[in-house]
Short mmCIF file of the N, C-alpha and C atoms (twelve columns), coordinates in Angstrom:
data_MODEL
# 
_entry.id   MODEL 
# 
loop_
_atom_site.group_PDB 
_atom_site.id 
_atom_site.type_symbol 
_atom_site.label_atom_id 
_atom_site.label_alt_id 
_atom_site.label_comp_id 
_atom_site.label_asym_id 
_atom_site.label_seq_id 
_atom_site.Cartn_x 
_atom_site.Cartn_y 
_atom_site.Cartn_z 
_atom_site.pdbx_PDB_model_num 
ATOM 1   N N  . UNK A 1  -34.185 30.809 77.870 1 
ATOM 2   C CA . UNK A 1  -33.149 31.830 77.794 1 
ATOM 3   C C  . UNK A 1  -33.112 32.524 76.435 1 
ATOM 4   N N  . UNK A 2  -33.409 31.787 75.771 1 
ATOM 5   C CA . UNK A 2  -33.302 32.175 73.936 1 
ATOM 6   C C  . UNK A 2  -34.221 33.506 73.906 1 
ATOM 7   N N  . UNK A 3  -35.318 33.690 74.749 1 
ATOM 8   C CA . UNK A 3  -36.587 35.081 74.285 1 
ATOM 9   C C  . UNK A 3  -35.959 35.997 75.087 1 
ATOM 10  N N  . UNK A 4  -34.301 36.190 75.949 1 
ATOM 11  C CA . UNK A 4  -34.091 37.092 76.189 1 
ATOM 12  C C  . UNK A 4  -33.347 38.270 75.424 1 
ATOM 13  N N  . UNK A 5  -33.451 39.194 75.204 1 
ATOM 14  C CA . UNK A 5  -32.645 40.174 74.329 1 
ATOM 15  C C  . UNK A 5  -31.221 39.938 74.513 1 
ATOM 16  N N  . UNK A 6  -31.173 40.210 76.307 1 
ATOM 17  C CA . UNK A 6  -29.866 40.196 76.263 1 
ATOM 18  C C  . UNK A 6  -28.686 38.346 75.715 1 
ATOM 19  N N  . UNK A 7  -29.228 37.777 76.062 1 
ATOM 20  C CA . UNK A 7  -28.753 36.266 75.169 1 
ATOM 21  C C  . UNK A 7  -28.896 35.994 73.695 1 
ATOM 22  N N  . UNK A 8  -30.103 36.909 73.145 1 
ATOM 23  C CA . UNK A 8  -29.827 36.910 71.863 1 
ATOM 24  C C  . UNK A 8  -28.715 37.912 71.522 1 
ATOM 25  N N  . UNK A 9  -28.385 38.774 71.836 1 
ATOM 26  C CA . UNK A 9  -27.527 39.567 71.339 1 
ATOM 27  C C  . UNK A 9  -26.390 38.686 71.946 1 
ATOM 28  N N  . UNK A 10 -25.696 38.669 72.812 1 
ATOM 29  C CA . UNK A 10 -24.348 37.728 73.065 1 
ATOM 30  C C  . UNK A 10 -24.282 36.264 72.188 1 
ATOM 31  N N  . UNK A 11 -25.559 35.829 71.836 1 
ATOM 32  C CA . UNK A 11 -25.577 34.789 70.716 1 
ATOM 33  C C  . UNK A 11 -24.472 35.084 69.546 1 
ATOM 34  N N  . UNK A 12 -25.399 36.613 69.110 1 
ATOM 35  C CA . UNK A 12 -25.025 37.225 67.591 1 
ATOM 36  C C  . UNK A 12 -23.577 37.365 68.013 1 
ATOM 37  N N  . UNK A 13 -23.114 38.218 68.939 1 
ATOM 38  C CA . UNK A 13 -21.706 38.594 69.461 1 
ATOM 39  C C  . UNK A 13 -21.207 36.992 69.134 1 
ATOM 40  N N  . UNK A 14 -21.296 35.956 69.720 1 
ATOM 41  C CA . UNK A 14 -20.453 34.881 69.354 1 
ATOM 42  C C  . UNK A 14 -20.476 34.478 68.102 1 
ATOM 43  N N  . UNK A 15 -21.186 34.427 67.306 1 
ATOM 44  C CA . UNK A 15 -21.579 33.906 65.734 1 
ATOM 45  C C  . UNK A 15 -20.518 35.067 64.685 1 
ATOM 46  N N  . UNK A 16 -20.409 36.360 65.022 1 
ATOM 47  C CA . UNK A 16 -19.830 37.244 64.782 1 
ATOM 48  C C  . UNK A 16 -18.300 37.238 65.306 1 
ATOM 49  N N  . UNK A 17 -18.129 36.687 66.248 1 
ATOM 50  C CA . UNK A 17 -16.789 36.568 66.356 1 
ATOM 51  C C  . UNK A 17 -16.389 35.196 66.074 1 
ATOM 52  N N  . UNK A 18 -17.235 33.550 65.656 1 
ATOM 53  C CA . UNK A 18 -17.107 32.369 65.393 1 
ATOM 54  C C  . UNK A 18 -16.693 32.954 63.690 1 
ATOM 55  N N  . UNK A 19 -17.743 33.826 62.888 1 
ATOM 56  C CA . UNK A 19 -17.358 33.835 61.562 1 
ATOM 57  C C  . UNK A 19 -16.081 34.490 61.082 1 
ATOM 58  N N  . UNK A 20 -15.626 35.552 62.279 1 
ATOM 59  C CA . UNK A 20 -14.883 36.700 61.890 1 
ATOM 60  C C  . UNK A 20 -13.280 35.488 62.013 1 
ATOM 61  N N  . UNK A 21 -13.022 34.523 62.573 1 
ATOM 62  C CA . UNK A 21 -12.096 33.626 62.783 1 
ATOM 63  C C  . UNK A 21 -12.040 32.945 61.780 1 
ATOM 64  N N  . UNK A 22 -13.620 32.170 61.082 1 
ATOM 65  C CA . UNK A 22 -13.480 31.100 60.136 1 
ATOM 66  C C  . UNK A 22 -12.827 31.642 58.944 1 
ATOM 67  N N  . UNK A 23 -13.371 32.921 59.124 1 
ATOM 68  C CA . UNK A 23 -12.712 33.934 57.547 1 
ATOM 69  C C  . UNK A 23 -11.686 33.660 57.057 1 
ATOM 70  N N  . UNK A 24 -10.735 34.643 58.365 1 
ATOM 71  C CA . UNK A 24 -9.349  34.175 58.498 1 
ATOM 72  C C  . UNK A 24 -8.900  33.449 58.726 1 
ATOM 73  N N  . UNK A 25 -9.141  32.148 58.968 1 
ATOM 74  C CA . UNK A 25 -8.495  31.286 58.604 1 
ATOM 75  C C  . UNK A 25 -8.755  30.501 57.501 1 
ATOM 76  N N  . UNK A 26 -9.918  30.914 56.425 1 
ATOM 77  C CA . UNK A 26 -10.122 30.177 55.006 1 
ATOM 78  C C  . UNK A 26 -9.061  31.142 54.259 1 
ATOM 79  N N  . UNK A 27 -8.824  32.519 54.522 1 
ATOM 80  C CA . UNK A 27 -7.660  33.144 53.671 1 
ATOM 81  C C  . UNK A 27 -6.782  32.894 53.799 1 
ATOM 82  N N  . UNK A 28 -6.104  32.800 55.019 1 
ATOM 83  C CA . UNK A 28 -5.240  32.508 55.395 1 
ATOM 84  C C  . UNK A 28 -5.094  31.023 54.555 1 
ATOM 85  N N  . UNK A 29 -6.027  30.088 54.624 1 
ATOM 86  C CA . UNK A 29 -5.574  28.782 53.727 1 
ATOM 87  C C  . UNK A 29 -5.541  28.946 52.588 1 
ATOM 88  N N  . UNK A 30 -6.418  29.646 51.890 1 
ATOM 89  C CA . UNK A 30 -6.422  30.196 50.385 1 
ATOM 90  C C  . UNK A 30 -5.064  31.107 50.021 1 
ATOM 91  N N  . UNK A 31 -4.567  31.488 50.417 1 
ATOM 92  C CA . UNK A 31 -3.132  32.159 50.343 1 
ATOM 93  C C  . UNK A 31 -2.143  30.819 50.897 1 
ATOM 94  N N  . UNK A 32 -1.978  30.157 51.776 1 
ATOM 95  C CA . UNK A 32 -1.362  29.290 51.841 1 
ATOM 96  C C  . UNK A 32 -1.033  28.461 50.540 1 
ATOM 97  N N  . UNK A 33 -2.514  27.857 49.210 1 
ATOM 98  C CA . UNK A 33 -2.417  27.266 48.811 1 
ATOM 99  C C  . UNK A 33 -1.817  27.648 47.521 1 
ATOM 100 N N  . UNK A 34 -2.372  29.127 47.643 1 
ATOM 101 C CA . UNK A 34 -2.079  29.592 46.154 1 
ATOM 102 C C  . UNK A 34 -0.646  30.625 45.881 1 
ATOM 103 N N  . UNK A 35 -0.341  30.888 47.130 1 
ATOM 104 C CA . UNK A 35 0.425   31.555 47.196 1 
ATOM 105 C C  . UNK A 35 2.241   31.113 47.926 1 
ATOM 106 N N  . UNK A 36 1.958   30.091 48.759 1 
ATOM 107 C CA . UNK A 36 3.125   29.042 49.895 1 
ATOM 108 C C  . UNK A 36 2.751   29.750 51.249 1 
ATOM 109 N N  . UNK A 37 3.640   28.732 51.423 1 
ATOM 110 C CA . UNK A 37 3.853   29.210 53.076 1 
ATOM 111 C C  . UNK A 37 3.885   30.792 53.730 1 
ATOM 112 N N  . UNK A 38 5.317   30.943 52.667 1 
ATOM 113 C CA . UNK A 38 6.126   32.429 52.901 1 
ATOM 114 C C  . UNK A 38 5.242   33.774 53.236 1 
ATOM 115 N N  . UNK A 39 4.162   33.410 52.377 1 
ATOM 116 C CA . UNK A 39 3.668   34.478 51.651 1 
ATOM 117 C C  . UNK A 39 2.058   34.162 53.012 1 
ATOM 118 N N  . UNK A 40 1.825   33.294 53.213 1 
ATOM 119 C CA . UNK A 40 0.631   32.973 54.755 1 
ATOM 120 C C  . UNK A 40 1.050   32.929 55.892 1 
ATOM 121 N N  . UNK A 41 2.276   32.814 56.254 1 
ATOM 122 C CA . UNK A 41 3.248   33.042 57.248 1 
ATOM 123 C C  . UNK A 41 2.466   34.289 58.062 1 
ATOM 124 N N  . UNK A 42 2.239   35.689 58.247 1 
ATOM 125 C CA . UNK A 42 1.316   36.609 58.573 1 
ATOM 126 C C  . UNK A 42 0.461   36.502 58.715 1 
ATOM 127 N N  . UNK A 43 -0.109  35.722 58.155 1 
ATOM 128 C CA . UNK A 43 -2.171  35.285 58.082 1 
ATOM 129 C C  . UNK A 43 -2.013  34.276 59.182 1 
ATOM 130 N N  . UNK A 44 -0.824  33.221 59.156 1 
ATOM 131 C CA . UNK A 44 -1.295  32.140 60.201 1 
ATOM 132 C C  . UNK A 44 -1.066  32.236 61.998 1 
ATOM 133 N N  . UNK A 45 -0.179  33.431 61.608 1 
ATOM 134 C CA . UNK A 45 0.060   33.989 62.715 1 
ATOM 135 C C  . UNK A 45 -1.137  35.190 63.558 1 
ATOM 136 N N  . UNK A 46 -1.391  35.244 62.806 1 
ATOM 137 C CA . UNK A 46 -2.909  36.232 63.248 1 
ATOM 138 C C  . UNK A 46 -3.574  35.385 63.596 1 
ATOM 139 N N  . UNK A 47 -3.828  34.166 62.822 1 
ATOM 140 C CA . UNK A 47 -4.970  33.122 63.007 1 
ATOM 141 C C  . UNK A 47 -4.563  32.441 64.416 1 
ATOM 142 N N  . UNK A 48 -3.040  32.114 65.085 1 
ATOM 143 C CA . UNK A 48 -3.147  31.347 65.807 1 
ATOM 144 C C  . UNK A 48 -2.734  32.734 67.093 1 
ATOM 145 N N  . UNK A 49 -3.226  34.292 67.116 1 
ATOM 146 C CA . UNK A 49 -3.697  34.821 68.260 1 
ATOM 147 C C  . UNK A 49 -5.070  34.994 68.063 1 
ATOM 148 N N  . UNK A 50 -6.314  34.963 67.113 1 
ATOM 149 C CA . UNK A 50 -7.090  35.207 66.704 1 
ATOM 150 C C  . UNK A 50 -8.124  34.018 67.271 1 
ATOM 151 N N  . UNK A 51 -7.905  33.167 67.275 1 
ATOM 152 C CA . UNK A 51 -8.555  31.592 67.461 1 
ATOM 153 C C  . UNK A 51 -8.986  31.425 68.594 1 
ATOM 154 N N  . UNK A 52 -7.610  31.229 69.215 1 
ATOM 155 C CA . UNK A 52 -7.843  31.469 70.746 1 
ATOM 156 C C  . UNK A 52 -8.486  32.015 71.509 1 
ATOM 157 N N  . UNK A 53 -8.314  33.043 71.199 1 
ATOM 158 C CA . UNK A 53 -9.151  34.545 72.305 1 
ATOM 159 C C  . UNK A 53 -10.468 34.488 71.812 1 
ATOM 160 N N  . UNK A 54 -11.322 34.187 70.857 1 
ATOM 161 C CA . UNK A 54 -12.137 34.039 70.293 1 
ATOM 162 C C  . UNK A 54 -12.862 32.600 70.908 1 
ATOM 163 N N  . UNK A 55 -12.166 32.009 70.616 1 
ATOM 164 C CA . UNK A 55 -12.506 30.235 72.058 1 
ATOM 165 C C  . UNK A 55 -12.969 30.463 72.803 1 
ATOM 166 N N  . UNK A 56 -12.191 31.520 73.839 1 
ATOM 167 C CA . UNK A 56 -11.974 32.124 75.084 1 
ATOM 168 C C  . UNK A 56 -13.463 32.824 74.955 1 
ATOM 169 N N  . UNK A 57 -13.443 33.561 74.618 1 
ATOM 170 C CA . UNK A 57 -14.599 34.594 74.718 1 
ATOM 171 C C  . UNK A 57 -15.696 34.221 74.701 1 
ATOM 172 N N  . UNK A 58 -15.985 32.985 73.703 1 
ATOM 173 C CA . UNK A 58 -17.144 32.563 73.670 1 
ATOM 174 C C  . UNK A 58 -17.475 31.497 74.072 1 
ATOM 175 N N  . UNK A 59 -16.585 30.833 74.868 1 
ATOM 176 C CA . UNK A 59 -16.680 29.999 76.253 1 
ATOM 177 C C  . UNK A 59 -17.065 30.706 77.206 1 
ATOM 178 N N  . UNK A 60 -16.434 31.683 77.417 1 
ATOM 179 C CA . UNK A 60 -16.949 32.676 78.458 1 
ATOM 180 C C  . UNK A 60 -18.420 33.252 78.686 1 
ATOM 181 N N  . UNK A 61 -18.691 33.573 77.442 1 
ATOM 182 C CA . UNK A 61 -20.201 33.943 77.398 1 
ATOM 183 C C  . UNK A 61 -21.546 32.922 77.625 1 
ATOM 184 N N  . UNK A 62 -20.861 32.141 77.294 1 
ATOM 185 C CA . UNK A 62 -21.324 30.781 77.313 1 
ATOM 186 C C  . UNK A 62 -21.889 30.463 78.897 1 
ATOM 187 N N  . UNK A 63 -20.794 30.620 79.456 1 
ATOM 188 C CA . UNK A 63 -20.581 30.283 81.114 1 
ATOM 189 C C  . UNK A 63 -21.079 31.442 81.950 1 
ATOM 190 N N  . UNK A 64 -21.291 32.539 81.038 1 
ATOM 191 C CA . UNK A 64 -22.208 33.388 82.180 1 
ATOM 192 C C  . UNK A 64 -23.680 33.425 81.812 1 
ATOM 193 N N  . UNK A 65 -24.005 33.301 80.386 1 
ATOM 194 C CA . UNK A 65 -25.558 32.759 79.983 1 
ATOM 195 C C  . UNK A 65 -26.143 31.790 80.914 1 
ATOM 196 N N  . UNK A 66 -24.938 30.697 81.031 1 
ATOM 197 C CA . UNK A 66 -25.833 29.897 81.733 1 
ATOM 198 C C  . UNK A 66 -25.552 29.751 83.213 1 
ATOM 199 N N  . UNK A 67 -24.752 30.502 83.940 1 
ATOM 200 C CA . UNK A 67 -24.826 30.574 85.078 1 
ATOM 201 C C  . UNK A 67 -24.309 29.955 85.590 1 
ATOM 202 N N  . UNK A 68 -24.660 29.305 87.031 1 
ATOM 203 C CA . UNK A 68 -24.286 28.000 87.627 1 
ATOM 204 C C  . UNK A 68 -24.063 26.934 87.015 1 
ATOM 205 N N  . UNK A 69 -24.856 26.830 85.770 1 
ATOM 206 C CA . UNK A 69 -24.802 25.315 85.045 1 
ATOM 207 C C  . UNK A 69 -23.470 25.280 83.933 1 
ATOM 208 N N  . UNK A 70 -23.065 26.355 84.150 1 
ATOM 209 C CA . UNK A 70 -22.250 26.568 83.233 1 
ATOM 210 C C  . UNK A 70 -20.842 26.292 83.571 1 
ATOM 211 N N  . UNK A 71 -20.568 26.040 84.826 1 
ATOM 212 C CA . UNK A 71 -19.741 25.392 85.164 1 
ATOM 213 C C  . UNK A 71 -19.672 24.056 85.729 1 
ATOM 214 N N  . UNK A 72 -20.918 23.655 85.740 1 
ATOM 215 C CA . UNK A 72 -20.908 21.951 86.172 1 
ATOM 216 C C  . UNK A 72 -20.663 21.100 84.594 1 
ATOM 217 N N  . UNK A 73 -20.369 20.190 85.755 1 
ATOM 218 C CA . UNK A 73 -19.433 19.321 84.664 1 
ATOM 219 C C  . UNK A 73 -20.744 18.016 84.036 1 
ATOM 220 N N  . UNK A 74 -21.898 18.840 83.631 1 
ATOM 221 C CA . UNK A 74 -23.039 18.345 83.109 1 
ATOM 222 C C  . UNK A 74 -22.923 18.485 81.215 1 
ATOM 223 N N  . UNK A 75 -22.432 19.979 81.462 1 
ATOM 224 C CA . UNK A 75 -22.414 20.804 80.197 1 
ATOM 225 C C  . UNK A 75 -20.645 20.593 79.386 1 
ATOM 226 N N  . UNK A 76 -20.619 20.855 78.354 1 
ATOM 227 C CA . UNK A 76 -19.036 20.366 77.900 1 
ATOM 228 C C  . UNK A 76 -18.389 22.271 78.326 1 
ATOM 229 N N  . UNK A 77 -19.107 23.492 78.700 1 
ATOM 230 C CA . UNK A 77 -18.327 24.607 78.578 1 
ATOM 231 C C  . UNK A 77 -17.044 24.698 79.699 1 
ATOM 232 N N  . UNK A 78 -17.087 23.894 80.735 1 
ATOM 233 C CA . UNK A 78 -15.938 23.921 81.710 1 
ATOM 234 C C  . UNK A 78 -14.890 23.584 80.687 1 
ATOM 235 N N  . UNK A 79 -14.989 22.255 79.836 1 
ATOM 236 C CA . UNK A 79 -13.969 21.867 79.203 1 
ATOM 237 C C  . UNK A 79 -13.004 22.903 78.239 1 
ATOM 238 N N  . UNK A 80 -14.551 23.390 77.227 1 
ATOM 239 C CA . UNK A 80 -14.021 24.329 76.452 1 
ATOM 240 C C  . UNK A 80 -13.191 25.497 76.952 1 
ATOM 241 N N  . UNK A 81 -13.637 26.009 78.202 1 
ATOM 242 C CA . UNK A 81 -13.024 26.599 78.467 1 
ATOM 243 C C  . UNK A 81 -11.961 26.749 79.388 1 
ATOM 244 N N  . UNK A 82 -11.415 25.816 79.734 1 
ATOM 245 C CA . UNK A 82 -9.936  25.121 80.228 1 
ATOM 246 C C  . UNK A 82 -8.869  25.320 79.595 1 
ATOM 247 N N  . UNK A 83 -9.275  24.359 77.444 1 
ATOM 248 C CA . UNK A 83 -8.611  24.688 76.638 1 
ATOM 249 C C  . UNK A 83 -8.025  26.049 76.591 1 
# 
């Protein structure tokens, strides 16, 4: 599956939306630490609609890359994407 274009690109799409989360939520902690709560209160709230849908999505992609197998309960993506 990996030498297909189209799976490499939904790869990058997930890695791109896995980093675009980790970001925000290292600022979001870096303002937490240096700054309090008060002041990350906005950041953590982005982070906890941001996380999710991002889970979501790339569970999803996950489960149509791989097709049929992608929902047997061989592979952990049913789980992930339950959460």
């Amino acid at each position: 599956l990996i030498k297909k274009t189209s799976v490499q690109r939904e790869i990058a799409r997930c890695r791109c939306d896995i980093e675009k989360a980790r970001q925000l939520t290292l600022h979001a902690a870096h303002v937490m630490d240096t700054q309090g709560m008060t002041a990350a209160r906005p950041l953590t709230s982005i982070v906890k609609i941001v996380a999710p849908q991002m889970a979501q999505q790339v569970a999803d992609r996950a489960m149509q890359t791989f097709g049929g197998m992608g929902v047997c309960e061989d592979t952990m993506i049913p789980e992930v994407f339950v959460l």
